[in-house]
Structure formats: C-alpha cells, structure tokens
Coordinates of C-alpha atoms in Angstrom, one line a residue:
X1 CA 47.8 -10.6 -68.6
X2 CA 44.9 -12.4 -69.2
X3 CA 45.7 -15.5 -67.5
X4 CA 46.6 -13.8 -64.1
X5 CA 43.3 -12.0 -64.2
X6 CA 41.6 -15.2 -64.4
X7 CA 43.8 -17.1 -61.5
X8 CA 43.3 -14.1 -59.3
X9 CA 39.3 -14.6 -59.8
X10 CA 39.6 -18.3 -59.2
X11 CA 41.3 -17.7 -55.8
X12 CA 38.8 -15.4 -54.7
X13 CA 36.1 -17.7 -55.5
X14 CA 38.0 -20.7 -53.5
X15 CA 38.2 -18.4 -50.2
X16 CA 34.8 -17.2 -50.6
X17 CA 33.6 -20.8 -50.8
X18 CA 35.6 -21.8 -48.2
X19 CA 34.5 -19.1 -45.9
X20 CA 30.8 -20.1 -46.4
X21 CA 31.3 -23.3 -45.4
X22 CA 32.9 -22.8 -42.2
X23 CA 30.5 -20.1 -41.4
X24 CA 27.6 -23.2 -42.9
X25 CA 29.6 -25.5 -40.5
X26 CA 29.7 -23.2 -36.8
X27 CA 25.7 -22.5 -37.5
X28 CA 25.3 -26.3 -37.7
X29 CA 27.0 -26.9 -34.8
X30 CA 25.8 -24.4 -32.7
X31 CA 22.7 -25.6 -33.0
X32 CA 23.1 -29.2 -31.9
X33 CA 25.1 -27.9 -28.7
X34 CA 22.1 -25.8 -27.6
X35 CA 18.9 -27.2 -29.2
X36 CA 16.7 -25.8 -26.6
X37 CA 17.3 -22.2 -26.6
X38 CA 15.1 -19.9 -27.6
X39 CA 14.6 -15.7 -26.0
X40 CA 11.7 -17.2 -23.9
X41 CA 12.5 -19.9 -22.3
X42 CA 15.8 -17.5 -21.1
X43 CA 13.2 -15.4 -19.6
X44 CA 11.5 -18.7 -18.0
X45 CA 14.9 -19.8 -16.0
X46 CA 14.1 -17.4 -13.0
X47 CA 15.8 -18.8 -10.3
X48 CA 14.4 -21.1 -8.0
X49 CA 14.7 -21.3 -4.5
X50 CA 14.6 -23.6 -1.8
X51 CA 11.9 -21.9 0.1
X52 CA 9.8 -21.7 -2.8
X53 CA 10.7 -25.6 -3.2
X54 CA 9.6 -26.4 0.5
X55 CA 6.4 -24.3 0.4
X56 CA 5.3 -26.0 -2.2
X57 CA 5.4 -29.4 -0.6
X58 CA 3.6 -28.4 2.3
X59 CA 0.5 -27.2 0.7
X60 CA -2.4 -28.6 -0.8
X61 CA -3.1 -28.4 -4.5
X62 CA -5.8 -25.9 -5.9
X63 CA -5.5 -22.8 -4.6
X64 CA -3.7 -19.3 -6.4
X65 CA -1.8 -18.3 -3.6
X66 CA -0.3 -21.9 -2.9
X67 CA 0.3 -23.6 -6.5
X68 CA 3.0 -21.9 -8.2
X69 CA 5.0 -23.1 -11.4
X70 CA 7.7 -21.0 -13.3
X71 CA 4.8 -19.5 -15.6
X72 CA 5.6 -19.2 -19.6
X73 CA 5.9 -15.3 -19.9
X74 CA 4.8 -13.7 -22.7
X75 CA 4.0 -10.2 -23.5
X76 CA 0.6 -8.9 -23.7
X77 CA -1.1 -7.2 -26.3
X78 CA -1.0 -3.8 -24.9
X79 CA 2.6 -3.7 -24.8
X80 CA 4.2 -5.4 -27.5
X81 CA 7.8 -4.0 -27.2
X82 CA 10.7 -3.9 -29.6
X83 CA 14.3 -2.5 -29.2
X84 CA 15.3 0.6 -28.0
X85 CA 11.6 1.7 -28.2
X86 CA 10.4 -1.1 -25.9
X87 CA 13.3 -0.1 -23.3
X88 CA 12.3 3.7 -23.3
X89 CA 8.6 2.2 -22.3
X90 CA 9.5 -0.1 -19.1
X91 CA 11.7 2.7 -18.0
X92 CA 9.0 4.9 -18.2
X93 CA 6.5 2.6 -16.8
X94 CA 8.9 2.1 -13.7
X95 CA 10.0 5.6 -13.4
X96 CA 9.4 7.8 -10.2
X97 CA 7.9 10.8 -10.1
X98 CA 9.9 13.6 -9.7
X99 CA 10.0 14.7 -5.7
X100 CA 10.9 18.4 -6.1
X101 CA 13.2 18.0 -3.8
X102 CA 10.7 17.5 -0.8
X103 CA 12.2 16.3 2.2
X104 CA 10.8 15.2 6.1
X105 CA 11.1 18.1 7.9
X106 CA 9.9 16.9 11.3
X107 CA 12.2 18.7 13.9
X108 CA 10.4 20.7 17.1
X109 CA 10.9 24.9 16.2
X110 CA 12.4 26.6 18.7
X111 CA 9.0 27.7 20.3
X112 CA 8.3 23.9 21.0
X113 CA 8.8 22.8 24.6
X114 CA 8.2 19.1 26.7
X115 CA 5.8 19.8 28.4
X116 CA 6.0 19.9 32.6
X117 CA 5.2 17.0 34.8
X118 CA 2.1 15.0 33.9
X119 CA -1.3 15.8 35.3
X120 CA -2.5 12.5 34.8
X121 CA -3.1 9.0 33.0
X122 CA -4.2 9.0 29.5
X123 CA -5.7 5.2 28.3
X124 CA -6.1 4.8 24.9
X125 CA -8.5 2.0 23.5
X126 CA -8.0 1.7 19.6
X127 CA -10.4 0.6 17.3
X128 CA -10.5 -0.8 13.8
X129 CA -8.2 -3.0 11.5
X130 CA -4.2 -2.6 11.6
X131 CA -3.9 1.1 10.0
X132 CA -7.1 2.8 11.5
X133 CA -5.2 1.7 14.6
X134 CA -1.8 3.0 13.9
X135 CA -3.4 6.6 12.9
X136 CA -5.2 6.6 15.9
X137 CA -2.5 6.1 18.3
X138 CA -0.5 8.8 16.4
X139 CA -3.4 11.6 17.0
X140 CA -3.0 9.7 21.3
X141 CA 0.2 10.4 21.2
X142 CA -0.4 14.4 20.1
X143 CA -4.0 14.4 22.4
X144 CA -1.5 13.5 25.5
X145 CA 1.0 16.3 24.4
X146 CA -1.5 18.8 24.5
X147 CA -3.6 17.8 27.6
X148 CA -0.4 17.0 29.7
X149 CA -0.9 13.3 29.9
X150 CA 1.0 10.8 30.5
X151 CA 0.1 8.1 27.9
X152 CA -0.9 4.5 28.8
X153 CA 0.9 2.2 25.7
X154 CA -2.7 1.8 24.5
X155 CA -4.5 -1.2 24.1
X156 CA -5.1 -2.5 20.2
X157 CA -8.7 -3.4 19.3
X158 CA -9.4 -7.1 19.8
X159 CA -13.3 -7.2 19.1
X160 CA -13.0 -5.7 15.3
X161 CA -14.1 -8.4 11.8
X162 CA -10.8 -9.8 12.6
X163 CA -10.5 -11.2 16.2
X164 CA -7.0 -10.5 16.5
X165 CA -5.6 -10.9 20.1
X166 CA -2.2 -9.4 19.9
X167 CA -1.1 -6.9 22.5
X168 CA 0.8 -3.7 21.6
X169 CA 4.3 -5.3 21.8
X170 CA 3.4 -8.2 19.4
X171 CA 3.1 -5.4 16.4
X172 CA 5.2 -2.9 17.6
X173 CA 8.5 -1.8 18.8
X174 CA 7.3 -1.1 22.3
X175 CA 10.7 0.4 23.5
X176 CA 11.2 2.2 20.5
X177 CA 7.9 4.2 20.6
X178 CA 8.8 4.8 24.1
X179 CA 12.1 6.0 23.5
X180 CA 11.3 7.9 20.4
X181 CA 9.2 10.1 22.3
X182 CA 10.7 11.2 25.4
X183 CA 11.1 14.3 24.7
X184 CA 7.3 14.8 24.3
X185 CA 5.6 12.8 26.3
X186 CA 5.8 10.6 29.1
X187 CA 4.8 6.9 27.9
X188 CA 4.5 4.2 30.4
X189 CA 4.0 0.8 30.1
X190 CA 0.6 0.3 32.3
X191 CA -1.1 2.4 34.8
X192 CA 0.4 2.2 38.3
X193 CA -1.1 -0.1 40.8
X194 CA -2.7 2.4 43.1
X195 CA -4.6 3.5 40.1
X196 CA -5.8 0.7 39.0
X197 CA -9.3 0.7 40.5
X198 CA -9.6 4.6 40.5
X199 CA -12.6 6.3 38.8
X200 CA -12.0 6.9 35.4
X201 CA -13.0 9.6 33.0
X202 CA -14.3 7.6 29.8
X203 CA -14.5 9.7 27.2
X204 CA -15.2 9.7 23.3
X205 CA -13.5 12.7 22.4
X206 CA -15.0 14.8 19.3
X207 CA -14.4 13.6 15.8
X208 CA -12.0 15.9 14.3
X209 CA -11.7 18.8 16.8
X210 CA -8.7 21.2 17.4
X211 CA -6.5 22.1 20.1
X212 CA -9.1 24.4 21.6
X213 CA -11.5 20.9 22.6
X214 CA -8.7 19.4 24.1
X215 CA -7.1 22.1 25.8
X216 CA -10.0 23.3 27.2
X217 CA -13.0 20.6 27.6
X218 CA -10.9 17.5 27.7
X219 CA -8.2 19.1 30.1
X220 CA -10.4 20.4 32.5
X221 CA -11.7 16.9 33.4
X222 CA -8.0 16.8 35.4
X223 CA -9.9 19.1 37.9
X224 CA -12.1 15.6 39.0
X225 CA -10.0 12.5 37.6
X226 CA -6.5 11.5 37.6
X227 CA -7.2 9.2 34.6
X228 CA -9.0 9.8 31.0
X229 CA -9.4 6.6 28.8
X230 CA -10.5 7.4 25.2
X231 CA -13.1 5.0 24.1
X232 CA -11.9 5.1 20.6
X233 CA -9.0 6.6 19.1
X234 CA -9.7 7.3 15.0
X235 CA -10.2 10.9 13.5
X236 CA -10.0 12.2 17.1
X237 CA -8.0 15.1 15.6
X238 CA -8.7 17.4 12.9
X239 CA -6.8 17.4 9.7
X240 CA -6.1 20.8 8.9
X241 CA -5.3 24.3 11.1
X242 CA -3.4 22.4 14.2
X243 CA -0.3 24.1 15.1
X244 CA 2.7 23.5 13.0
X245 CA 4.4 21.6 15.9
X246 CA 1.4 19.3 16.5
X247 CA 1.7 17.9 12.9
X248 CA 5.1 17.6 12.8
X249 CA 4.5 15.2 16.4
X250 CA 2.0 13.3 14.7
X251 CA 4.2 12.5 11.9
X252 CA 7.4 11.9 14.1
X253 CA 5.5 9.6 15.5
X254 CA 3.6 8.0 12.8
X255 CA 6.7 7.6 10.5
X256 CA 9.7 7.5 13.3
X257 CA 8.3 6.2 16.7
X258 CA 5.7 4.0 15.6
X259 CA 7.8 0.9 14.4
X260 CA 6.7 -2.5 13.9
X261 CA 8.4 -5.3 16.4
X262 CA 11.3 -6.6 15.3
X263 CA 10.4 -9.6 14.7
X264 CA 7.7 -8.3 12.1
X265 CA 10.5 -5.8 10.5
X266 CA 12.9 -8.7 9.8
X267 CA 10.3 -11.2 8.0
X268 CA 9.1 -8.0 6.6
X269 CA 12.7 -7.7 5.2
X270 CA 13.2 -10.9 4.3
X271 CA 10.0 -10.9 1.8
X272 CA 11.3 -7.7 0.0
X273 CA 14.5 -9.2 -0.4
X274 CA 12.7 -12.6 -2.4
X275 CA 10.5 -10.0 -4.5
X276 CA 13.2 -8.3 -5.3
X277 CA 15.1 -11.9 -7.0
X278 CA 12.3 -11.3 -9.5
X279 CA 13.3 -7.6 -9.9
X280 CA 11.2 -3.9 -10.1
X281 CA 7.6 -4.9 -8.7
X282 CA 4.7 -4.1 -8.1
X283 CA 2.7 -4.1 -4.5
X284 CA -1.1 -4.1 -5.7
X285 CA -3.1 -3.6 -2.4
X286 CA -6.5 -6.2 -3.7
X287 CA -9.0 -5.0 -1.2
X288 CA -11.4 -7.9 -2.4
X289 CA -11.6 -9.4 0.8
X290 CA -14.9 -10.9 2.2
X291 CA -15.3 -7.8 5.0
X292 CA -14.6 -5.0 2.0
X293 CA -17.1 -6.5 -0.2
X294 CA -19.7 -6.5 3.1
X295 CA -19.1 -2.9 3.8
X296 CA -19.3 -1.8 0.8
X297 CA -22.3 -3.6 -0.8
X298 CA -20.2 -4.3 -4.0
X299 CA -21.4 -7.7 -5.6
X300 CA -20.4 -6.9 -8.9
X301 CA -19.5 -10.7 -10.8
X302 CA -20.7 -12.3 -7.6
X303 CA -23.6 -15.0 -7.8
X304 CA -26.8 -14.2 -5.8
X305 CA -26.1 -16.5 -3.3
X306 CA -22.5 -14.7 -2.2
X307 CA -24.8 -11.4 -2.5
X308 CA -26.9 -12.9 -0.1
X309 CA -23.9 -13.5 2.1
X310 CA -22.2 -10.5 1.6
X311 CA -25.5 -8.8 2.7
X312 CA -26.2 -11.3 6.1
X313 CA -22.9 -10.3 7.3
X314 CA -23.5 -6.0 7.1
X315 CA -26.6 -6.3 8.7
X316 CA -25.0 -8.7 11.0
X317 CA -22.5 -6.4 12.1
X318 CA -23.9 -3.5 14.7
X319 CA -21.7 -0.6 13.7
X320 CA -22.2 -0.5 10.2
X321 CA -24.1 1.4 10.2
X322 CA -25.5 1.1 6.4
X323 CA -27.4 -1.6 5.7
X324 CA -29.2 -1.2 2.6
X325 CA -27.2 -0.6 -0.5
X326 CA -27.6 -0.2 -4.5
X327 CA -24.3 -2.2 -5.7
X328 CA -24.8 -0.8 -9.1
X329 CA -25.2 2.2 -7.9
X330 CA -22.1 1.9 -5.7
X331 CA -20.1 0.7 -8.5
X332 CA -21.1 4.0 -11.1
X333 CA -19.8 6.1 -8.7
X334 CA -16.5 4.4 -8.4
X335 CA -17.3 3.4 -4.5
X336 CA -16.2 -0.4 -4.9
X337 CA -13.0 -1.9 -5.0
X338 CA -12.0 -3.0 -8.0
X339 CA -12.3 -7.0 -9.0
X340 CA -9.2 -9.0 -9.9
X341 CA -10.4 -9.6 -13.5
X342 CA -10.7 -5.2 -13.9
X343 CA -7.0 -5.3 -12.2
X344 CA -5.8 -7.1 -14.7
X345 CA -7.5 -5.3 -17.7
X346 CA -6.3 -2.2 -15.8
X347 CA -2.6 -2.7 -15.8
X348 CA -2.5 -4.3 -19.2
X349 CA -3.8 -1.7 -20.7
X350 CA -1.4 0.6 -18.6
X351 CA 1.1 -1.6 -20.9
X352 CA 3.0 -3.6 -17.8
X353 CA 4.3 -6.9 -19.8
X354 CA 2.9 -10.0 -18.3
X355 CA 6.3 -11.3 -16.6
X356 CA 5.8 -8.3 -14.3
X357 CA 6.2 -9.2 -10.4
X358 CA 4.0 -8.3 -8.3
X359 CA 2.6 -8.7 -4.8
X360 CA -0.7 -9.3 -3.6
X361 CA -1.2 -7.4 -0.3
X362 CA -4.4 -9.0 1.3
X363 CA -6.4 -11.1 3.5
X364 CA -8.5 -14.3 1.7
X365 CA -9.5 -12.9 -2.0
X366 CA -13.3 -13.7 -2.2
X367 CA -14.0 -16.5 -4.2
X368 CA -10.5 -17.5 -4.2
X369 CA -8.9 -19.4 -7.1
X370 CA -11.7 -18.6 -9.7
X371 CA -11.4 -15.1 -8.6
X372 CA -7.8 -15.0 -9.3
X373 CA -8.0 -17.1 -12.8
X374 CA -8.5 -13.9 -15.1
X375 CA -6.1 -11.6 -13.2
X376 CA -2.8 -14.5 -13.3
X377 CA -3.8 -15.1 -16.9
X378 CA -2.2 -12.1 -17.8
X379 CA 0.2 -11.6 -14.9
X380 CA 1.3 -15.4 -14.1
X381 CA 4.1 -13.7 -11.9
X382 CA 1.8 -13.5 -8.5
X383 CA 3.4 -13.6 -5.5
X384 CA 1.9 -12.9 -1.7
X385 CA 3.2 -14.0 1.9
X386 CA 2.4 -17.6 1.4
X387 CA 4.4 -17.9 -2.0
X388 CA 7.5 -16.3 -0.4
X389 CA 8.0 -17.9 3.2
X390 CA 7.4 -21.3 4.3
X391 CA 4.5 -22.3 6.7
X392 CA 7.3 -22.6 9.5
X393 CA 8.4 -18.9 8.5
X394 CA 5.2 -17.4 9.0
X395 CA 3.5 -20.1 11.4
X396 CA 4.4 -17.1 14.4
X397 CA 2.5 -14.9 12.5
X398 CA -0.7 -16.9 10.4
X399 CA -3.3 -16.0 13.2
X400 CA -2.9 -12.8 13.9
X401 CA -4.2 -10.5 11.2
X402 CA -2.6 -7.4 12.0
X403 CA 0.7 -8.7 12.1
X404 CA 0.5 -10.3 8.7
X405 CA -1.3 -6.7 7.7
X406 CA 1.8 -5.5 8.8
X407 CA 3.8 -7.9 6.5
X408 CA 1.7 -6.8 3.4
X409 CA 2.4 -3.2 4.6
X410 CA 5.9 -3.4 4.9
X411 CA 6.1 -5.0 1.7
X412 CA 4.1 -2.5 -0.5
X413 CA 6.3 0.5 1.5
X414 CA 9.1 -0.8 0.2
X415 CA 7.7 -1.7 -3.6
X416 CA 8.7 0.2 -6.8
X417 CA 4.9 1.0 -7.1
X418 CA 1.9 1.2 -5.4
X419 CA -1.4 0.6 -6.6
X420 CA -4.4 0.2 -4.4
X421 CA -7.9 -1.1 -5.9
X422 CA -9.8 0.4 -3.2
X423 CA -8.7 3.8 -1.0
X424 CA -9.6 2.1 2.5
X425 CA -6.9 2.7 5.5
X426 CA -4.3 0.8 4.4
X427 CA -3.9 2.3 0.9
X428 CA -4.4 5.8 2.4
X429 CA -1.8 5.1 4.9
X430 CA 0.6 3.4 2.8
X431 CA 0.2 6.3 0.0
X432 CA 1.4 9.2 2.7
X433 CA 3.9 6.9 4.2
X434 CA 5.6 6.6 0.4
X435 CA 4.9 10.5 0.4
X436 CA 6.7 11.1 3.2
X437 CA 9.7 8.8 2.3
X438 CA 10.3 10.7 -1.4
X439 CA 6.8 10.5 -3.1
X440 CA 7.8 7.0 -4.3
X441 CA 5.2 5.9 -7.2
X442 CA 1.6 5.4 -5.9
X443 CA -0.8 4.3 -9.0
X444 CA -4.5 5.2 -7.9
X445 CA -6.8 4.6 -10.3
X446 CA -9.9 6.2 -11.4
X447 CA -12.3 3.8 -10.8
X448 CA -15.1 6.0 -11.6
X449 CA -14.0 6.4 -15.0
X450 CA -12.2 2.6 -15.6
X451 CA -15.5 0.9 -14.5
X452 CA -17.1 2.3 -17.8
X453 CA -14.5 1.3 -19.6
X454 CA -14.7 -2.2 -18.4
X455 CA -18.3 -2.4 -18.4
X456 CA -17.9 -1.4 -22.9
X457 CA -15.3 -3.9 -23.0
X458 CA -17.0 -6.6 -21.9
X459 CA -20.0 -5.6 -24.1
X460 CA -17.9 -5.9 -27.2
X461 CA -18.2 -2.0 -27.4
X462 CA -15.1 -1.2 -27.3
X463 CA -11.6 -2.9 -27.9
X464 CA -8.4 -3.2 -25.8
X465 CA -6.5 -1.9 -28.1
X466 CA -3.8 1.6 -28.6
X467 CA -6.6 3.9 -28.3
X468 CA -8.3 2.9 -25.1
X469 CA -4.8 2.6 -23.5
X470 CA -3.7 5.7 -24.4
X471 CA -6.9 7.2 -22.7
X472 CA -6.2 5.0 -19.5
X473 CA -2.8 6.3 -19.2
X474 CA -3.5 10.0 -19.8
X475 CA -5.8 9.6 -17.6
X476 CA -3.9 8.8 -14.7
X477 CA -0.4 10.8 -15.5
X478 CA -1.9 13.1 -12.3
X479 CA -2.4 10.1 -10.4
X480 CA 1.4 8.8 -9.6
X481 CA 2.5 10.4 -6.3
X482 CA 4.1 13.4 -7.3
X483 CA 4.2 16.2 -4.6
X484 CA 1.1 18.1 -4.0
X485 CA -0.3 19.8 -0.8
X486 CA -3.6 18.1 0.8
X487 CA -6.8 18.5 -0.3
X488 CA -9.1 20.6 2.0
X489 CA -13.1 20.3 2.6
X490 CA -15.3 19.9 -0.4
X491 CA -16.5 23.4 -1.1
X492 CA -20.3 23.5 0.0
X493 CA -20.3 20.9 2.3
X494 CA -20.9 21.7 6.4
X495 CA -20.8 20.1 9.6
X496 CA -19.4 16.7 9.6
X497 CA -19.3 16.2 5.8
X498 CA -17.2 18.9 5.3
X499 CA -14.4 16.8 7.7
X500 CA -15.1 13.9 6.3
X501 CA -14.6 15.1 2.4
X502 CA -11.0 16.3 3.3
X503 CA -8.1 14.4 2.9
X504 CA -6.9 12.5 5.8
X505 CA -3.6 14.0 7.3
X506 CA -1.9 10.5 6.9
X507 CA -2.8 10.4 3.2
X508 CA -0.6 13.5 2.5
X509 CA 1.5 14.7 5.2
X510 CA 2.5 18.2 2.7
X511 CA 3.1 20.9 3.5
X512 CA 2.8 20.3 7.3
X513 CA 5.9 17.8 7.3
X514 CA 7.9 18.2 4.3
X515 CA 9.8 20.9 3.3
X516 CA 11.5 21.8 -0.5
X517 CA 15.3 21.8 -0.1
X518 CA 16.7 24.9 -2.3
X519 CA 18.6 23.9 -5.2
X520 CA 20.3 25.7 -8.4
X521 CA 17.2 26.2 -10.3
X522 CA 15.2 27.5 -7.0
X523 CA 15.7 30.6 -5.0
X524 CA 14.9 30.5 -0.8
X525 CA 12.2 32.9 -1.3
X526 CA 10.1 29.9 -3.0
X527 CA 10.9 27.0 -0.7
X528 CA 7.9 25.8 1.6
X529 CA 8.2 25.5 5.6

C-alpha cells in the first residue's frame, strides 16, 4: 500500500515538472518572436497616412504646425490611470452633457406671414473677421423681413486686419441662403441695373435696437429712397424682447440658410474625417494670434520688444478704439486669452492623458514654435489644417482668411469638445452653434480664476498635483454646455453697457429656438416654447 502511494507521488511530480517546462519553453519563445513589444510602443503605431507622408516633404523644417513625428505618448501626471478606474475617468472626461431633451424648434407659428411685395433694396456691407460677419448677415436677413426689403446678397468686409478679398459665394452657399429663405424674404443676387446709380439711403442703423427702430425710423426712409445700404451690419439687433418669430428667422438662418460653399463644406469634411483616425478630440480654439494679443493689450511671457509691437499695431489701427492698456491689469481680471504654456497646464490638470488629439483652430500663433514648445510637451498629438491636408489640398484656400476660418470652424462644430482660450466671435459663435445642435460639450474656462493658479504654480507656491486638479475641475463642472437660458443685462448697468453685458443671441439661442421635447419623466405642463 505503501509503494503505490509513493509511485502515485512520483508521477505527479514528473507531470508537474513537465508542465513547467513547456510553460518555461512557450515564455521563451514568445519572446524571441516579438522582442519589441511593449503597451507603449502599441499605442505609438497610429496609422500613417499618405497625406501626412506628402505634407511633410513639402515643408520646411522648424516649425510646430509643419514638423510632425509619431510622438512617444505617455500619460501625464494628473491622470495616471489604471484599470477599470482609469476607463470610468476618460469616459467621463469625454462624456456629454446631458441635453434635457432640447431640440431646434425653428418653424414660423401660425401668426407668421411672407411678407408682401418688396418696397425696396436693402445693401448690406459687413464688417469684421469671418463670425462677426456671419452674425451680422443673420440680423440683415431679419432687418429686411421687418422693413419689407428685398436683400442685396451682402458684400463681406475686405478692409478688416485680414485683407481678405473673397466675395460672398467664395464662403458661402449662395443658392442655398437664397433658397433657404424664400419664404421670408426676397434675396437677389445684385441690385438691378436701373438702380445702380440711384441715391441711396446710407445708414448705420442703432446698435441693438428692436423692431420699433426698424419699423418705424428705418422704414419710413422708403417714403424718399428705393434703396437703404447698412454701413455695418454687427449688433444691429437687440438680443432679448424681439418677437418670437424674429428669433426663430435669425436662427433659421444662422444655423440652416447660412451654409458654407461646398467646396469649403467638403475639405471641411474631409479634416474631420483624418481627426477622427486618431479618435475622440479635442478642437481647442488658441486665440493667440498676433491681432488678439494687439486688441487686447495682453503681453503676458512676451519680451518687451513684441510688447512694443503688439502696442505699434493698436494705435496703428483707427477703430480700436483703446489704445492704452494695463496688461497686468487685463490679465487679473481674466480679459486675455489664455497662452499655450497655461493651455497646457489647464487640460493636464483637467486630467486629459497626453496622447489626446486635438486641433488647433487658428491663424499664426505668436511667436510660433517657441510658443508652442510647452503646450506639445504635454500634448505631442497637435494637429491643425496644415498637418491634415497637403499644400495642394488647401493651396485654393491658404490666402483667404475667412475661408480657412471657416475650416477651423467647421472642424471644432463637429469636435467631441470645445474649448476656447479666449470668448472672441468665433468661440461665441461656435459655442451656440454646438447649443443649438444638442448642447455638445463646450469647455470654457475660468480664466479669472486659472490665471492665479498659474501665476502660484509658476512661483513654486503651489504644486500640480490631486488637490489643485480637483479644484480646477469642480470649478468648471458649470462650465460644459449643458442647457441653460441666456444671460440678460448686468443688473445696474444702463445705456449701452447694459446691451453690451448681455449675452449675445448667437452664444445661446435658448429658450427663443429650442424647445424641451416631453418625455416619461416630464409632464407638457413643464416643457418650454
């Protein structure tokens, strides 16, 4: 009995040996087949593609937005991830805000009617940069509803900072907008020939006046003149107390009408698509541009010489109208766009890991390359126009500002977030165009408060570590693009000011064009029209 216990114990041990050895034997193996595979370089092997490849060797050397290598991507030390824990965090970081179930709700009410025939010739001269344009046209195309125009497809600014020359139907979808709006006003192409050298009304029509102005003041000039031409055409209209059927215009025609050519849409396209290879991004809107910096007196990092500059080119420039400003000053009070180097510190501390894609949406950064060193420290993964397309792709577009404006801005519509360093026109308008398309995540931060925090970073007074993120990202919760109706005048302020301290209709279109669908957990009586 003895014996066979023994020989059973023996045989056990010769299997278990065995095993060992052949589990000893696969390890080796395994590891001369694939000597070079570790979890990082697999994150590495993005794919590369040929446009990429091609862009490359038409560029020169030395520049951020034309040198580009697959980076090394690492994690930073704000958000060190592991397991299921580290999942639950990128969801969260990525997820959208909860709509609410608001919807466009843009249709005419039954009250609303096209109006008669035309009492005359409305021309429309924009002014400004790409999105101050687009708003302005917008409030043109409610101005003409209300006065009985027929509207003149107006003529886009081509003496702003930018010298852009393109004509209407170089940016947009001319037959579109046309055709989009037929129902409320007459649109024509150009002003008929026997009008051509008729007097003309030239008017700059009231900042931020009601229907009463127009209807009334601006009408009445139909009495003398069968053509009015607006001499400029932003904040013509006021946000707030317009009938419910002039805001829902303005937006049918901001968001619906107001397309970009085709041309524009389809490169447009084509850039999402190649951000999207690298997965969920981020469009970061980095208003420090050489004409931002000038107009707002914000040399914060700069030397004295680019301060100089900076400074030559406001007082250079007749309708800016402030010339002398304190850039510390500025900066306290959160009125300067933030630099590339706070960006970065900014969304690390947010906890996005460093592989994280994202776009650049601007013009020239300021300083270029040594501007941009801090900021692709942290996020290597920094794409913008000129990384994505070839010089061929966008040589149809390279000297025209506000079409390649209208790249960036088709780009960050489209992103998985939004975050704007500085609230100029383009982040204001693409912030209530994601609004109005599902309150799709729009990051606005606090500069106010993050300049502070930057400022006791740098001094070694405080570190970037769990408790300072923690503060930066309770700090902004309220500041994602969740649903919330537009901000009115600042309480105390009069005149002017007080139009100028609301929130811009095109910032937040709610309630005046989106509506709360009922659902199971919400009775009709609660919904908003």
């Amino acid at each position: 009995m003895q014996k066979r216990r023994w020989k059973t114990v023996v045989v056990v041990r010769k299997v278990l040996s065995l095993a060992l050895g052949a589990i000893a034997l696969v390890a080796l193996l395994s590891v001369h087949i694939h000597p070079g595979f570790s979890p990082s370089a697999a994150i590495t092997n993005l794919p590369t593609t040929h446009y990429e490849i091609g862009y490359q060797n038409l560029q020169t050397e030395g520049s951020w937005n034309q040198e580009f290598s697959r980076p090394h991507l690492t994690k930073s030390p704000q958000s060190k991830l592991n397991n299921a824990s580290g999942a639950l965090d990128l969801d969260k970081l990525w997820k959208q805000p909860p709509n609410r179930d608001y919807a466009p709700c843009v249709t005419p009410s039954p009250y609303y009617t096209s109006p008669p025939e035309s009492r005359g010739y409305l021309l429309v001269y924009t002014n400004g940069g790409l999105n101050q344009m687009r708003a302005g046209i917008c409030d043109m195309v409610a101005v003409a509803h209300i006065i009985n125009a027929t509207l003149v497809i107006p003529e886009l600014d081509k003496r702003s900072f930018w010298q852009d020359s393109s004509n209407f139907s170089d940016v947009f979808d001319e037959a579109h907008f046309i055709n989009s709006l037929k129902n409320d006003i007459k649109i024509i192409k150009k002003l008929p020939k026997e009008l051509a050298t008729a007097t003309r009304a030239v008017k700059h029509f009231r900042s931020w006046s009601g229907v009463e102005y127009y209807a009334e003041e601006i009408a009445s000039l139909w009495e003398q003149y069968q053509v009015i031409r607006a001499a400029k055409s932003d904040s013509r209209l006021a946000n707030n107390n317009l009938p419910p059927d002039i805001q829902k215009l303005r937006c049918r025609a901001c968001y619906q009408a107001l397309r970009f050519a085709p041309k524009i849409e389809a490169m447009g396209k084509l850039l999402v698509d190649r951000m999207r290879a690298y997965g969920p991004y981020i469009a970061l809107h980095l208003r420090y541009e050489k004409d931002m910096l000038a107009f707002s007196g914000c040399t914060h990092d700069l030397s004295p010489e680019e301060a100089e500059e900076l400074k030559a080119i406001r007082e250079n420039t007749t309708w800016w109208k402030v010339k002398e400003i304190d850039p510390i000053e500025q900066r306290a009070k959160g009125y300067c766009p933030l630099t590339p180097k706070e960006v970065g510190i900014f969304l690390s501390l947010l906890g996005f890991p460093s592989n994280t894609p994202i776009y650049i949406a601007a013009g020239e950064i300021y300083g270029g390359d040594s501007r941009m060193g801090d900021l692709r420290s942290r996020f290597p993964l920094l794409m913008n126009k000129e990384k994505l397309a070839t010089a061929e792709e966008l040589e149809p577009f390279t000297n025209h500002a506000s079409q390649m404006a209208a790249l960036d801005y088709i780009v960050s519509i489209e992103s998985d977030i939004f975050i704007p360093t500085y609230s100029g026109n383009m982040a204001r308008a693409v912030e209530g165009h994601r609004r109005f398309l599902g309150h799709r995540k729009t990051i606005l931060p606090d500069r106010k408060t993050l300049v502070r925090i930057f400022d006791k970073i740098e001094l070694g007074t405080m570190q970037e570590g769990k408790n300072v993120a923690n503060r930066v990202i309770d700090i902004h919760k309220r500041r994602q693009g969740s649903p919330r109706k537009r901000k009115g005048p600042i309480s105390g302020t009069k005149g002017m000011d007080r139009f100028r301290s609301e929130e811009a209709f095109y910032v937040n279109p709610l309630p005046d064009c989106l509506c709360q669908r009922e659902s199971q957990y919400r009775n009709s009586s609660s919904i908003s029209r």
